[in-house]
C-alpha cells in the first residue's frame, strides 16, 4: 500500500499507457492509464463539463492497488476537436455521447468492471453512466455532488445573485439587455460562438469570473477558472454553457428518478457544507433514495479544497480490495 501526503493525496505518478480513441462524429478522446497494470480498474471523470482531466486526479488512488484511467471528455483537454478552436460544432457533444464514449473506452481497454469516480459535473456523468451500465460499475465515489437539473443551474446563474449581488449584476450585464431576463447560459453560449474573437474572449472571462465567485463561501477559496489560460477559459465556457442551456441533456429529475438502478452498488457521496453553488440538498436527496450509499459532509470546504482530497482517498482506499 502506498503512502499519502498530509492532504491525503498519493505521490505523483506518470501514465504507462495513453492514446487517442476515435469515438465517431469526428471526435477523438485522449485517454491514459497509470498505476498498477494488474490493479483494480478505476475511471476518473473530470468536472465542468469542459475542464479536462488533470494529473492530480491520478493521485486520488493508491498506485499500488489501482489501475487508474483518465479521459478527456469530448472537446475538452487534449481531445479533438477542441472547444477552443475558433469554429467548433458541439452538436455531437451531449451527455448521451459521453456515456457511450465511456463504454467504448472500457471495452477498448479490456476492462470488465470498474470503480467510477467523479467530481462536480463528473458526478452527473458518473450517475448517468452507472444508471445506463450498472453491471459495469463496482462502486462510485462522488465528490461535490451535482445532478444536472435545470433548477440547479438556474440557482447558479440567477438565484446566486442574492448571495453575490454586485458580482452577479456584472455577470448578467455581460449579455445584451434584451436577454438578461432569459436563459443566461444560452445567452452566453451565443456570445462564446460570436465571429468576433474579442466578444468570445470577453464572454469567457466574465463567465469564468462568475464561476469562481459562486464556488464557495469558505474563507480560503481561491480563483481557479478566471486565472486560467484564455484558450482554456473559452473551451470550458463554451462546453458548460452548451450543456446548461440544454438541461444537461437529461430529463429534469432523471438521475434521482432512476436511482433504483444503482441499488446494490456501494457509493460514497462527499460534499462540502460551504458549497453554496451546489447546496447539500442534492447529495442528501440522492443518499436518502439510495440504500448502500454513505454521505460524508465536510465542514471545512465548499466545492473543493479543505479536507475534500483526504475524504476522496479514504473512500478509494476502502474500495481498493474489491473487484
Coordinates of C-alpha atoms in Angstrom, one line a residue:
X1 CA 0.0 0.0 0.0
X2 CA 1.4 3.4 -1.0
X3 CA 1.8 6.3 1.4
X4 CA -0.2 9.5 1.3
X5 CA 0.8 13.2 1.9
X6 CA -0.7 15.3 4.7
X7 CA -3.6 16.4 2.4
X8 CA -4.4 12.7 1.7
X9 CA -3.0 12.7 -1.8
X10 CA -0.7 9.9 -3.1
X11 CA 2.6 10.8 -4.7
X12 CA 2.6 12.0 -8.4
X13 CA 2.8 9.3 -11.0
X14 CA 3.1 9.2 -14.8
X15 CA 0.9 7.2 -17.2
X16 CA 2.4 4.0 -18.6
X17 CA -0.1 3.9 -21.4
X18 CA -2.0 6.6 -23.4
X19 CA -3.7 7.2 -26.7
X20 CA -6.4 8.8 -28.8
X21 CA -9.7 6.9 -29.2
X22 CA -11.9 7.6 -32.2
X23 CA -15.5 7.6 -30.9
X24 CA -17.2 8.8 -34.1
X25 CA -18.8 12.1 -35.1
X26 CA -15.3 13.4 -35.9
X27 CA -14.3 13.2 -32.2
X28 CA -11.2 11.6 -30.7
X29 CA -10.6 11.3 -27.0
X30 CA -7.4 11.4 -25.1
X31 CA -7.0 8.7 -22.5
X32 CA -4.3 7.4 -20.2
X33 CA -3.7 4.6 -17.8
X34 CA -1.4 4.8 -14.7
X35 CA -0.8 2.9 -11.5
X36 CA -0.7 -0.9 -11.3
X37 CA -1.4 -2.6 -14.7
X38 CA -2.9 -5.5 -12.7
X39 CA -4.7 -3.4 -10.1
X40 CA -8.4 -2.7 -9.6
X41 CA -9.7 -0.6 -12.6
X42 CA -11.0 2.9 -11.8
X43 CA -12.0 5.7 -14.1
X44 CA -11.9 9.3 -13.1
X45 CA -14.4 11.7 -14.6
X46 CA -13.5 15.4 -14.6
X47 CA -15.8 18.3 -13.9
X48 CA -17.0 21.3 -15.9
X49 CA -18.2 20.0 -18.2
X50 CA -15.2 21.0 -20.1
X51 CA -12.3 21.3 -17.6
X52 CA -10.4 18.2 -19.0
X53 CA -8.5 15.7 -16.8
X54 CA -5.6 16.7 -14.5
X55 CA -2.5 14.8 -13.5
X56 CA -3.5 15.4 -9.9
X57 CA -6.5 13.1 -10.4
X58 CA -4.1 10.1 -10.6
X59 CA -3.1 10.8 -7.0
X60 CA -6.5 10.1 -5.6
X61 CA -5.9 6.4 -6.0
X62 CA -3.3 4.1 -4.4
X63 CA -0.9 3.4 -7.3
X64 CA 0.0 0.0 -5.9
X65 CA -3.6 -1.2 -5.9
X66 CA -5.4 0.7 -8.7
X67 CA -5.2 0.7 -12.5
X68 CA -6.3 4.4 -13.0
X69 CA -7.9 5.5 -16.2
X70 CA -8.2 9.2 -17.1
X71 CA -10.1 10.5 -20.1
X72 CA -10.7 14.0 -21.5
X73 CA -14.4 14.2 -22.4
X74 CA -15.4 15.4 -25.9
X75 CA -13.7 18.7 -27.0
X76 CA -12.1 19.0 -23.5
X77 CA -8.4 18.9 -22.6
X78 CA -6.4 17.0 -25.3
X79 CA -9.4 15.5 -27.0
X80 CA -10.1 16.8 -30.5
X81 CA -11.6 18.9 -31.9
X82 CA -11.0 21.4 -29.1
X83 CA -13.8 23.6 -28.0
X84 CA -11.2 26.4 -28.1
X85 CA -11.0 26.2 -31.9
X86 CA -12.4 29.4 -33.5
X87 CA -15.2 27.4 -35.1
X88 CA -16.3 24.2 -33.3
X89 CA -19.5 22.1 -33.7
X90 CA -20.8 20.9 -30.3
X91 CA -23.9 19.2 -31.7
X92 CA -22.5 15.8 -31.1
X93 CA -21.4 16.6 -27.6
X94 CA -24.2 15.5 -25.2
X95 CA -24.5 13.5 -22.0
X96 CA -25.6 10.5 -24.1
X97 CA -22.5 10.8 -26.2
X98 CA -20.2 11.0 -23.2
X99 CA -21.9 7.9 -21.6
X100 CA -21.4 5.9 -24.8
X101 CA -17.8 7.1 -25.0
X102 CA -17.0 5.8 -21.5
X103 CA -18.4 2.4 -22.5
X104 CA -16.4 2.4 -25.7
X105 CA -13.3 3.2 -23.7
X106 CA -14.0 0.4 -21.2
X107 CA -14.2 -2.1 -24.0
X108 CA -11.1 -0.7 -25.7
X109 CA -9.1 -1.2 -22.6
X110 CA -10.4 -4.7 -21.9
X111 CA -11.9 -3.8 -18.6
X112 CA -14.8 -5.9 -17.3
X113 CA -15.9 -3.6 -14.4
X114 CA -14.5 -0.5 -12.8
X115 CA -14.9 1.9 -9.9
X116 CA -16.3 5.2 -11.2
X117 CA -15.0 8.4 -9.5
X118 CA -16.4 11.8 -10.4
X119 CA -16.3 15.4 -9.1
X120 CA -18.8 18.2 -9.8
X121 CA -20.1 17.7 -13.3
X122 CA -18.3 14.4 -13.2
X123 CA -20.8 13.2 -10.6
X124 CA -23.7 13.9 -13.0
X125 CA -21.9 12.0 -15.8
X126 CA -20.9 9.2 -13.4
X127 CA -24.6 8.7 -12.3
X128 CA -25.8 8.8 -15.9
X129 CA -23.2 6.2 -16.9
X130 CA -23.8 4.0 -13.9
X131 CA -27.6 4.0 -14.5
X132 CA -27.0 3.1 -18.1
X133 CA -24.5 0.3 -17.3
X134 CA -24.9 -0.7 -13.7
X135 CA -23.4 -4.1 -14.4
X136 CA -20.1 -2.4 -15.3
X137 CA -19.7 -0.4 -12.1
X138 CA -18.2 -1.9 -8.9
X139 CA -18.5 1.3 -6.7
X140 CA -19.0 5.0 -7.0
X141 CA -17.0 7.8 -5.3
X142 CA -18.7 11.1 -5.9
X143 CA -17.4 14.5 -4.7
X144 CA -19.2 17.9 -4.9
X145 CA -22.4 16.2 -5.8
X146 CA -24.5 17.5 -8.8
X147 CA -27.4 16.1 -10.8
X148 CA -27.7 18.3 -13.8
X149 CA -31.2 19.5 -13.1
X150 CA -32.3 22.9 -14.5
X151 CA -33.2 24.2 -11.1
X152 CA -29.6 23.6 -10.0
X153 CA -28.3 25.6 -13.0
X154 CA -30.9 28.3 -12.5
X155 CA -29.8 28.5 -8.9
X156 CA -26.2 29.2 -10.1
X157 CA -26.9 31.5 -13.0
X158 CA -29.7 33.5 -11.3
X159 CA -30.6 32.8 -7.7
X160 CA -27.0 33.1 -6.5
X161 CA -27.3 36.8 -7.3
X162 CA -29.0 37.1 -3.9
X163 CA -25.7 36.0 -2.3
X164 CA -23.3 37.9 -4.6
X165 CA -25.4 40.8 -5.9
X166 CA -22.6 43.0 -7.2
X167 CA -20.8 40.2 -8.9
X168 CA -24.0 38.8 -10.4
X169 CA -25.0 42.1 -11.9
X170 CA -21.7 42.2 -13.7
X171 CA -22.2 38.7 -14.9
X172 CA -25.8 39.4 -16.0
X173 CA -24.8 42.6 -17.7
X174 CA -22.3 40.7 -19.8
X175 CA -25.2 39.8 -22.2
X176 CA -27.4 42.1 -24.3
X177 CA -30.1 43.9 -22.4
X178 CA -33.0 42.0 -24.1
X179 CA -31.5 38.6 -23.0
X180 CA -30.9 39.4 -19.3
X181 CA -34.2 38.1 -18.1
X182 CA -33.9 34.8 -20.0
X183 CA -31.6 31.8 -20.1
X184 CA -28.2 33.4 -19.2
X185 CA -26.4 30.2 -20.1
X186 CA -27.9 30.2 -23.6
X187 CA -27.2 34.0 -24.0
X188 CA -23.5 33.4 -23.0
X189 CA -23.3 30.4 -25.3
X190 CA -24.3 32.6 -28.3
X191 CA -21.6 35.2 -27.3
X192 CA -19.0 32.5 -26.9
X193 CA -19.6 31.5 -30.6
X194 CA -19.6 35.1 -31.9
X195 CA -17.4 35.6 -35.0
X196 CA -15.5 38.4 -33.2
X197 CA -12.7 36.8 -31.1
X198 CA -12.8 39.8 -28.7
X199 CA -16.5 39.1 -28.0
X200 CA -15.8 35.4 -27.4
X201 CA -12.8 36.2 -25.1
X202 CA -14.8 38.7 -23.0
X203 CA -17.7 36.4 -22.6
X204 CA -15.4 33.6 -21.5
X205 CA -13.7 35.8 -19.0
X206 CA -16.9 37.1 -17.4
X207 CA -18.4 33.5 -17.3
X208 CA -15.3 32.2 -15.5
X209 CA -15.2 35.1 -13.1
X210 CA -18.7 34.3 -12.0
X211 CA -17.9 30.6 -11.7
X212 CA -15.0 31.4 -9.4
X213 CA -17.3 33.8 -7.3
X214 CA -20.1 31.3 -6.6
X215 CA -18.0 28.2 -5.9
X216 CA -17.7 28.6 -2.2
X217 CA -18.2 30.7 0.9
X218 CA -15.2 29.2 2.6
X219 CA -12.6 31.9 3.6
X220 CA -9.7 30.1 1.9
X221 CA -11.4 29.7 -1.5
X222 CA -9.1 30.8 -4.4
X223 CA -9.9 31.6 -8.0
X224 CA -9.3 28.8 -10.5
X225 CA -11.0 29.4 -13.8
X226 CA -10.7 33.1 -14.1
X227 CA -6.9 33.0 -13.8
X228 CA -6.5 30.1 -16.3
X229 CA -5.2 30.4 -19.9
X230 CA -7.6 32.2 -22.2
X231 CA -7.9 29.2 -24.5
X232 CA -8.9 27.1 -21.6
X233 CA -11.4 29.6 -20.4
X234 CA -13.1 29.7 -23.9
X235 CA -13.2 25.9 -24.2
X236 CA -14.6 25.5 -20.7
X237 CA -17.2 28.2 -21.0
X238 CA -18.4 27.0 -24.4
X239 CA -18.9 23.5 -23.2
X240 CA -20.6 24.3 -19.9
X241 CA -23.0 26.8 -21.4
X242 CA -23.8 24.3 -24.2
X243 CA -24.7 21.7 -21.6
X244 CA -26.6 24.0 -19.2
X245 CA -28.6 25.7 -21.9
X246 CA -29.8 22.2 -22.9
X247 CA -30.7 21.0 -19.4
X248 CA -27.5 18.8 -19.3
X249 CA -29.3 16.7 -22.0
X250 CA -31.2 14.9 -19.2
X251 CA -34.9 14.8 -18.2
X252 CA -35.4 17.0 -15.2
X253 CA -35.1 14.9 -12.1
X254 CA -33.9 11.9 -14.2
X255 CA -31.0 10.8 -12.1
X256 CA -33.0 10.8 -8.8
X257 CA -35.9 9.2 -10.6
X258 CA -33.8 6.3 -11.8
X259 CA -31.7 5.9 -8.7
X260 CA -33.1 2.3 -8.2
X261 CA -30.8 1.2 -11.0
X262 CA -27.9 1.8 -8.6
X263 CA -29.3 -0.1 -5.6
X264 CA -26.8 -2.6 -4.6
X265 CA -23.8 -0.6 -5.8
X266 CA -21.7 0.8 -2.9
X267 CA -21.2 4.5 -3.0
X268 CA -19.6 7.4 -1.0
X269 CA -21.1 10.8 -1.6
X270 CA -18.7 13.6 -0.4
X271 CA -19.9 17.2 -0.2
X272 CA -18.7 20.5 1.4
X273 CA -21.0 22.3 3.7
X274 CA -19.7 25.7 2.3
X275 CA -20.6 24.7 -1.3
X276 CA -23.2 27.4 -1.8
X277 CA -23.4 27.0 -5.5
X278 CA -24.2 23.3 -5.1
X279 CA -26.4 23.1 -1.9
X280 CA -26.2 20.0 0.1
X281 CA -29.9 19.0 -0.6
X282 CA -28.9 17.3 -3.9
X283 CA -26.5 14.9 -2.2
X284 CA -29.0 14.4 0.7
X285 CA -31.8 13.5 -1.7
X286 CA -29.7 11.0 -3.6
X287 CA -28.4 9.5 -0.4
X288 CA -31.9 9.1 1.1
X289 CA -33.1 7.3 -2.0
X290 CA -30.0 5.1 -2.4
X291 CA -29.6 2.2 0.0
X292 CA -26.0 1.4 0.4
X293 CA -24.8 4.9 -0.1
X294 CA -22.9 6.9 2.5
X295 CA -23.0 10.7 2.7
X296 CA -19.8 12.4 4.0
X297 CA -20.4 16.1 4.8
X298 CA -17.2 18.2 5.2
X299 CA -17.4 21.2 7.5
X300 CA -14.2 22.9 6.2
X301 CA -14.8 23.3 2.5
X302 CA -17.0 24.3 -0.4
X303 CA -16.9 22.9 -3.9
X304 CA -13.3 21.9 -3.5
X305 CA -10.3 22.3 -1.1
X306 CA -10.2 21.7 2.6
X307 CA -10.4 18.0 3.5
X308 CA -12.0 17.1 0.2
X309 CA -8.9 15.2 -1.1
X310 CA -8.5 13.3 2.1
X311 CA -12.1 12.2 2.1
X312 CA -11.9 11.0 -1.5
X313 CA -8.7 9.0 -1.0
X314 CA -10.2 7.5 2.2
X315 CA -13.1 6.2 0.1
X316 CA -10.9 4.9 -2.7
X317 CA -8.7 3.2 -0.2
X318 CA -11.7 1.5 1.3
X319 CA -12.8 0.1 -2.0
X320 CA -9.3 -0.9 -3.2
X321 CA -9.6 -4.5 -2.2
X322 CA -12.8 -5.3 -4.1
X323 CA -13.1 -6.2 -7.8

